[in-house]
Tab-separated table of C-alpha atoms and ligand atoms in Angstrom:
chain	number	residue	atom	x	y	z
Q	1	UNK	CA	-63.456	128.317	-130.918
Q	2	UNK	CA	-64.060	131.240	-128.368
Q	3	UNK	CA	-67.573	133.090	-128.101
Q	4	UNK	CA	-67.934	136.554	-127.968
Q	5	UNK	CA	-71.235	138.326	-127.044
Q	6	UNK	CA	-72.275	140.992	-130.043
Q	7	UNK	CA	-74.036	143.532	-127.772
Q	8	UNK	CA	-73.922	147.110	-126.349
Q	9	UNK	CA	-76.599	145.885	-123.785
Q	10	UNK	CA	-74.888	145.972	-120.415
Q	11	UNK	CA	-77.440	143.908	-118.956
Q	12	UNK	CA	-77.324	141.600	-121.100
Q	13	UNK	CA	-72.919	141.349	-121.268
Q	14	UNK	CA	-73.034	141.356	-117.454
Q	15	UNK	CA	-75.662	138.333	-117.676
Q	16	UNK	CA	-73.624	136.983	-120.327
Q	17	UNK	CA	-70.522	137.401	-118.119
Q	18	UNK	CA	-72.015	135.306	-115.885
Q	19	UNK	CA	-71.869	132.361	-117.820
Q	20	UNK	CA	-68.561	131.704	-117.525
Q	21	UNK	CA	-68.001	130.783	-121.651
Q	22	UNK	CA	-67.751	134.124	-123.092
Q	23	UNK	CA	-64.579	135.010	-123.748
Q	24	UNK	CA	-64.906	138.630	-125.352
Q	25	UNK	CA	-67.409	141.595	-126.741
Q	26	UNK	CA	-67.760	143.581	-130.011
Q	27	UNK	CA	-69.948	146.329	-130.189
Q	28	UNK	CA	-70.533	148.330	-133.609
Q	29	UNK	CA	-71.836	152.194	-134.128
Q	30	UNK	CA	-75.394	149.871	-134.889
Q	31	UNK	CA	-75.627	148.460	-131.600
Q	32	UNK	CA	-74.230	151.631	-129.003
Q	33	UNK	CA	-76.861	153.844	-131.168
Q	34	UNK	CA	-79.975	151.262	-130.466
Q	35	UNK	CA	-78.959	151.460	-127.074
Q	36	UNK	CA	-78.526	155.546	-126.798
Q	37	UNK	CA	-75.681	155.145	-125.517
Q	38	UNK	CA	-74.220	158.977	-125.580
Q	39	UNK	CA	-70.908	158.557	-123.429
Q	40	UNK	CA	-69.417	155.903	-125.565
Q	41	UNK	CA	-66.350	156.315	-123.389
Q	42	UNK	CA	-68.222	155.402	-120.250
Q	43	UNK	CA	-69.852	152.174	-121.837
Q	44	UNK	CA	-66.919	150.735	-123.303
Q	45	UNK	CA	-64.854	151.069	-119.706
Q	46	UNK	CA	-67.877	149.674	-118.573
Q	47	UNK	CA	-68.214	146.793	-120.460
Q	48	UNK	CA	-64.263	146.466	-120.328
Q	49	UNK	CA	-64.591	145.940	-116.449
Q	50	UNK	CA	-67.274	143.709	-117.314
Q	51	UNK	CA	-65.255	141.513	-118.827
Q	52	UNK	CA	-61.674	142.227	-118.282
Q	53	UNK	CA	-59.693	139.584	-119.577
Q	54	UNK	CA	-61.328	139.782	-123.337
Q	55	UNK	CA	-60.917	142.298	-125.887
Q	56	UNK	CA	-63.766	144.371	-126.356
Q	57	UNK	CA	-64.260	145.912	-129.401
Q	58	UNK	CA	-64.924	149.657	-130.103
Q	59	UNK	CA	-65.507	150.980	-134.225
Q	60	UNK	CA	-64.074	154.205	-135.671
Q	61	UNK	CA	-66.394	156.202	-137.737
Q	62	UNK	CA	-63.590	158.482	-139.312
Q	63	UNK	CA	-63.437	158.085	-142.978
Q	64	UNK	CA	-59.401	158.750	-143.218
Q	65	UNK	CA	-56.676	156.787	-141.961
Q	66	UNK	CA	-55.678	159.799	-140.032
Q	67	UNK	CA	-58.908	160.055	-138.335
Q	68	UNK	CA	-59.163	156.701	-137.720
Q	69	UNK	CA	-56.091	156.499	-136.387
Q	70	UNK	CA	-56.549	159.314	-133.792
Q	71	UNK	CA	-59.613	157.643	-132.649
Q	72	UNK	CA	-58.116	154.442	-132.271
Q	73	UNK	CA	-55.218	156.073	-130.257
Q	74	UNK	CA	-57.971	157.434	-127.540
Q	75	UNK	CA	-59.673	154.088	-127.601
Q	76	UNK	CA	-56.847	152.403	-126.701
Q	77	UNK	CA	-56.337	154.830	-123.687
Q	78	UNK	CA	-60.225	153.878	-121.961
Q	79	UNK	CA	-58.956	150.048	-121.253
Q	80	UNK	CA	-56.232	147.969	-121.765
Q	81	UNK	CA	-58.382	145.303	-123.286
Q	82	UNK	CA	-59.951	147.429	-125.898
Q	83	UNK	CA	-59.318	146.410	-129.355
Q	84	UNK	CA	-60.235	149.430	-132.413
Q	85	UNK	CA	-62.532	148.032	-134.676
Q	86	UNK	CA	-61.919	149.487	-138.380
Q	87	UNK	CA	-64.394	148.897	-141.108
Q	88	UNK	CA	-62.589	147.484	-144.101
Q	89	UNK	CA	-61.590	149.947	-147.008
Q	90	UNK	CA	-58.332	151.123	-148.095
Q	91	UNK	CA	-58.310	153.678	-145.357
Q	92	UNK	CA	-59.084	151.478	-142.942
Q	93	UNK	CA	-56.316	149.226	-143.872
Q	94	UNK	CA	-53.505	151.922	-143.886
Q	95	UNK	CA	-54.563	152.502	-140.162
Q	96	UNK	CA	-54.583	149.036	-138.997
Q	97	UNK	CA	-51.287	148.839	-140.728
Q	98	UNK	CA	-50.053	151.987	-138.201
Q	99	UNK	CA	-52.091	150.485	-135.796
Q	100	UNK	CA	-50.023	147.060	-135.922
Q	101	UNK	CA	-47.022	148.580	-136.154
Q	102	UNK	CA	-47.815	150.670	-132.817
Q	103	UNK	CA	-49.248	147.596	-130.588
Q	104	UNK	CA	-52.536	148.580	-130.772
Q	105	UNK	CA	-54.848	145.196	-131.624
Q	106	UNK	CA	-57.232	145.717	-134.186
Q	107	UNK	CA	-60.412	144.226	-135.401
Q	108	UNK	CA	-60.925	144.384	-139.054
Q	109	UNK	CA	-64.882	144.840	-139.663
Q	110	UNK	CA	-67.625	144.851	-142.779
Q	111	UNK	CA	-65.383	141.695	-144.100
Q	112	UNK	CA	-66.908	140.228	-147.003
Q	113	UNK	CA	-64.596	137.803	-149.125
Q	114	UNK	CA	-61.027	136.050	-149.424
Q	115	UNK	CA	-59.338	139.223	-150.948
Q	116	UNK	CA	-60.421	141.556	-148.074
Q	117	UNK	CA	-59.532	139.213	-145.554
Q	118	UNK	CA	-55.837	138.933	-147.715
Q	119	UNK	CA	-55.429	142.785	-147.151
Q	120	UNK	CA	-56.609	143.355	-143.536
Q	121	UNK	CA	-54.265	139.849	-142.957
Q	122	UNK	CA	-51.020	141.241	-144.444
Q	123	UNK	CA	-51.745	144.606	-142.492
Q	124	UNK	CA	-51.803	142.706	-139.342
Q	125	UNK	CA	-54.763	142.948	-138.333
Q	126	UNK	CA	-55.553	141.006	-134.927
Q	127	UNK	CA	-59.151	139.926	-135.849
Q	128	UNK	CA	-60.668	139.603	-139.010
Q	129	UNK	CA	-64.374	139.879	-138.514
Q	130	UNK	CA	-66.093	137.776	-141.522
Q	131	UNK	CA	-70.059	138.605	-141.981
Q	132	UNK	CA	-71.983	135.287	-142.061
Q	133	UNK	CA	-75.454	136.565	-141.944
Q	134	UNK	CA	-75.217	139.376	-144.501
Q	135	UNK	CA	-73.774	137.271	-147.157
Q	136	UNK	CA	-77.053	134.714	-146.716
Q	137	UNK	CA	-78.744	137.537	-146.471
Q	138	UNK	CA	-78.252	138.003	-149.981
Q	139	UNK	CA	-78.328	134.271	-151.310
Q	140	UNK	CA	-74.576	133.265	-150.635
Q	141	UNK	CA	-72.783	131.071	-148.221
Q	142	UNK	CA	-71.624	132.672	-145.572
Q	143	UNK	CA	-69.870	130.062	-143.775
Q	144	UNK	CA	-68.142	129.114	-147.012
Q	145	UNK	CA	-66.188	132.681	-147.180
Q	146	UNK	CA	-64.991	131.877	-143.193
Q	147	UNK	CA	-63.982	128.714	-144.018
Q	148	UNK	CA	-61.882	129.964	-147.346
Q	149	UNK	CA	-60.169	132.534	-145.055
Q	150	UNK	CA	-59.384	130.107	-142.072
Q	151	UNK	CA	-58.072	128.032	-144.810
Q	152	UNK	CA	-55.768	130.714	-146.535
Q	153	UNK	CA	-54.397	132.118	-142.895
Q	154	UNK	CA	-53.994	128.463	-141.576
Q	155	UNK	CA	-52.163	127.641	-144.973
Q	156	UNK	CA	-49.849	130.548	-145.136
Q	157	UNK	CA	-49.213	131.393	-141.011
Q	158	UNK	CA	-50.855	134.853	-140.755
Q	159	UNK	CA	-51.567	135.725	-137.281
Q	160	UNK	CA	-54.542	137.290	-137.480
Q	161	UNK	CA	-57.843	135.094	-136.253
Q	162	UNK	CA	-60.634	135.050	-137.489
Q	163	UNK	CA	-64.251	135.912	-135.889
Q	164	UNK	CA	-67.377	135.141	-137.013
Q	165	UNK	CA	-69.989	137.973	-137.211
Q	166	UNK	CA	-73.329	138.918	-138.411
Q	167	UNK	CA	-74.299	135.595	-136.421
Q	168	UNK	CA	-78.084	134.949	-137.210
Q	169	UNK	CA	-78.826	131.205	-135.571
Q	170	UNK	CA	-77.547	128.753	-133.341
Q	171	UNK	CA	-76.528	126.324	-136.375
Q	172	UNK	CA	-74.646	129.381	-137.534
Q	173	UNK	CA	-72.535	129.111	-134.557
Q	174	UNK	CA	-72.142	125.514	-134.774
Q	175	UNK	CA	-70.988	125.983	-138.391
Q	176	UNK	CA	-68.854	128.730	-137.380
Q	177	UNK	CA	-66.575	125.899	-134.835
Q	178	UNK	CA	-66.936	123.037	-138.268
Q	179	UNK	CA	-64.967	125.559	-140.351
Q	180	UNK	CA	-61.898	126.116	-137.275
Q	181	UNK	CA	-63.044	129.863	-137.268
Q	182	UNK	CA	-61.305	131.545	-134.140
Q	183	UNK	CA	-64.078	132.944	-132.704
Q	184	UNK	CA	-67.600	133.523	-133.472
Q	185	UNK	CA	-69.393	136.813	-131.666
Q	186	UNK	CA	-73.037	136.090	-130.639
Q	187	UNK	CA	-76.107	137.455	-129.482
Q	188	UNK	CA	-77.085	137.344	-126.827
Q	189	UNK	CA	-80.650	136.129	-127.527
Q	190	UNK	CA	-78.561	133.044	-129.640
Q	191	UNK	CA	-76.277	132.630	-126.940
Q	192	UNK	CA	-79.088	131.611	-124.838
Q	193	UNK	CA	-80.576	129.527	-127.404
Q	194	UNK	CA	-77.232	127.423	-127.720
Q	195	UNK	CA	-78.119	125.995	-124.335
Q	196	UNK	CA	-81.518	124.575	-125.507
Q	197	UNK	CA	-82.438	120.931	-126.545
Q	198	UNK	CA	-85.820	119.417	-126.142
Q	199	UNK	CA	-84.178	115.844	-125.329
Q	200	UNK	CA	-81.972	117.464	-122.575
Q	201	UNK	CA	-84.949	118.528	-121.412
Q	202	UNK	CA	-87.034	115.897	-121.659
Q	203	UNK	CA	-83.815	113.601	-120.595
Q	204	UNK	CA	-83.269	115.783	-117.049
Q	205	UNK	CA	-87.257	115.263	-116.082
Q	206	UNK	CA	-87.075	111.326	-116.476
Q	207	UNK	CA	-83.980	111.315	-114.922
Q	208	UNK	CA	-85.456	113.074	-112.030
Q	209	UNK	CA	-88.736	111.423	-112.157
Q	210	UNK	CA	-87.551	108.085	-112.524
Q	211	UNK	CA	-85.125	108.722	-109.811
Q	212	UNK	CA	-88.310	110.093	-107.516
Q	213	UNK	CA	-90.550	106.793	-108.400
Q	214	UNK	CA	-87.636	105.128	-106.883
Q	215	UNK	CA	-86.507	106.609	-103.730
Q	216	UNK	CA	-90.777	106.937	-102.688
Q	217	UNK	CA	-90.754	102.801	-103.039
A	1	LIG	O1	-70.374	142.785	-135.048
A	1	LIG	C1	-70.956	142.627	-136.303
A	1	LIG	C2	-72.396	142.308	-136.147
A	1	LIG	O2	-72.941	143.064	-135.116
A	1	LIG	C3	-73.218	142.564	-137.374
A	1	LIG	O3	-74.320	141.751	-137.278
A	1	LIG	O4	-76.694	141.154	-137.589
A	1	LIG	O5	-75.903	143.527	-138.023
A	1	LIG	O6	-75.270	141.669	-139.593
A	1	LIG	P1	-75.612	142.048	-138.153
């Protein structure tokens, strides 16, 4: 499973870059508006440079297909590794269905069950971003609904893969890779705490202070 950072922050991506484990960014309206970010355009190249080999991707906010579909076309012209991020509806799929069948990679957003993921799937969508944290959110299993659609593009060859979003905790993450999602986009504040462990911790010091008692004898 690849990580992705989930973040607008370029601090925090170039930090994250850094690392040398993340493979890729999505950013959502959300995120670029919590920053301020007012030339979109400029971020995005920004972040593209940032990290040039993954896709990074950029949402629409038209509410046709049309409009979508224009927007996606100038996305696609600020990077070569952007990817157009379309929230799901039936709009949204008729573009990523032009958008497929014009080489431009998608990411299908706002994914919320089996059905959804079916319909962005057949419209060849590149990634199929399933909400984990939302669903809990509201009392239901998250994780479950990735692993259903894993199962049902595994068991019937669709190319699309499948990232999990709306990532709230480090066990999310870790559930995330037990299901064989594709990807799971992080935060960066999770990303962080996916290096932690008390006993690696507490296993480096008595390492080193064993290792100190030693060599002063
Ligand atoms: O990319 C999707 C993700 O940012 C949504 O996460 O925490 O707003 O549900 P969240």
């Amino acid at each position: 499973m690849e990580l992705y950072i989930d973040s607008a922050d370029l601090t925090e991506i170039e930090e994250a870059s850094k690392l040398g484990v993340i493979s890729g960014v999505t950013t959502n309206p959300s995120l670029l508006a919590k920053k301020g970010h007012g030339n979109v355009q400029s971020v995005i190249q920004k972040i593209c440079s940032l990290i040039p080999e993954g896709p990074v991707s950029m949402e629409c906010l038209g509410t046709t297909a049309e409009e979508m579909i224009e927007e996606g076309k100038q996305f696609a012209t600020w990077a070569p590794n952007v990817y157009v991020k379309v929230p799901f509806c039936i709009e949204g799929i008729k573009a990523v269905k032009w958008f497929s069948a014009n080489a431009i990679k998608t990411n299908v957003t706002l994914v919320f069950s089996v059905n959804q993921a079916l319909l962005a799937a057949n419209a060849g969508a590149t990634f199929i971003s399933a909400f984990v944290g939302r669903l809990d959110d509201i009392g239901q299993d998250g994780i479950a609904v990735v692993k259903d659609i894993v199962d049902f593009i595994d068991c019937h060859g669709f190319s699309s893969q499948v990232l999990a979003a709306s990532i709230r905790h480090p066990l999310h993450v870790a559930q995330a890779a037990a299901v064989s999602a594709h990807i799971a986009t992080v935060p960066y504040k999770i990303i962080q705490q996916l290096y932690h462990h008390p006993l690696t911790v507490s296993g480096i010091q008595q390492f080193n202070s064993d290792w100190q008692t030693f060599t002063k004898q």
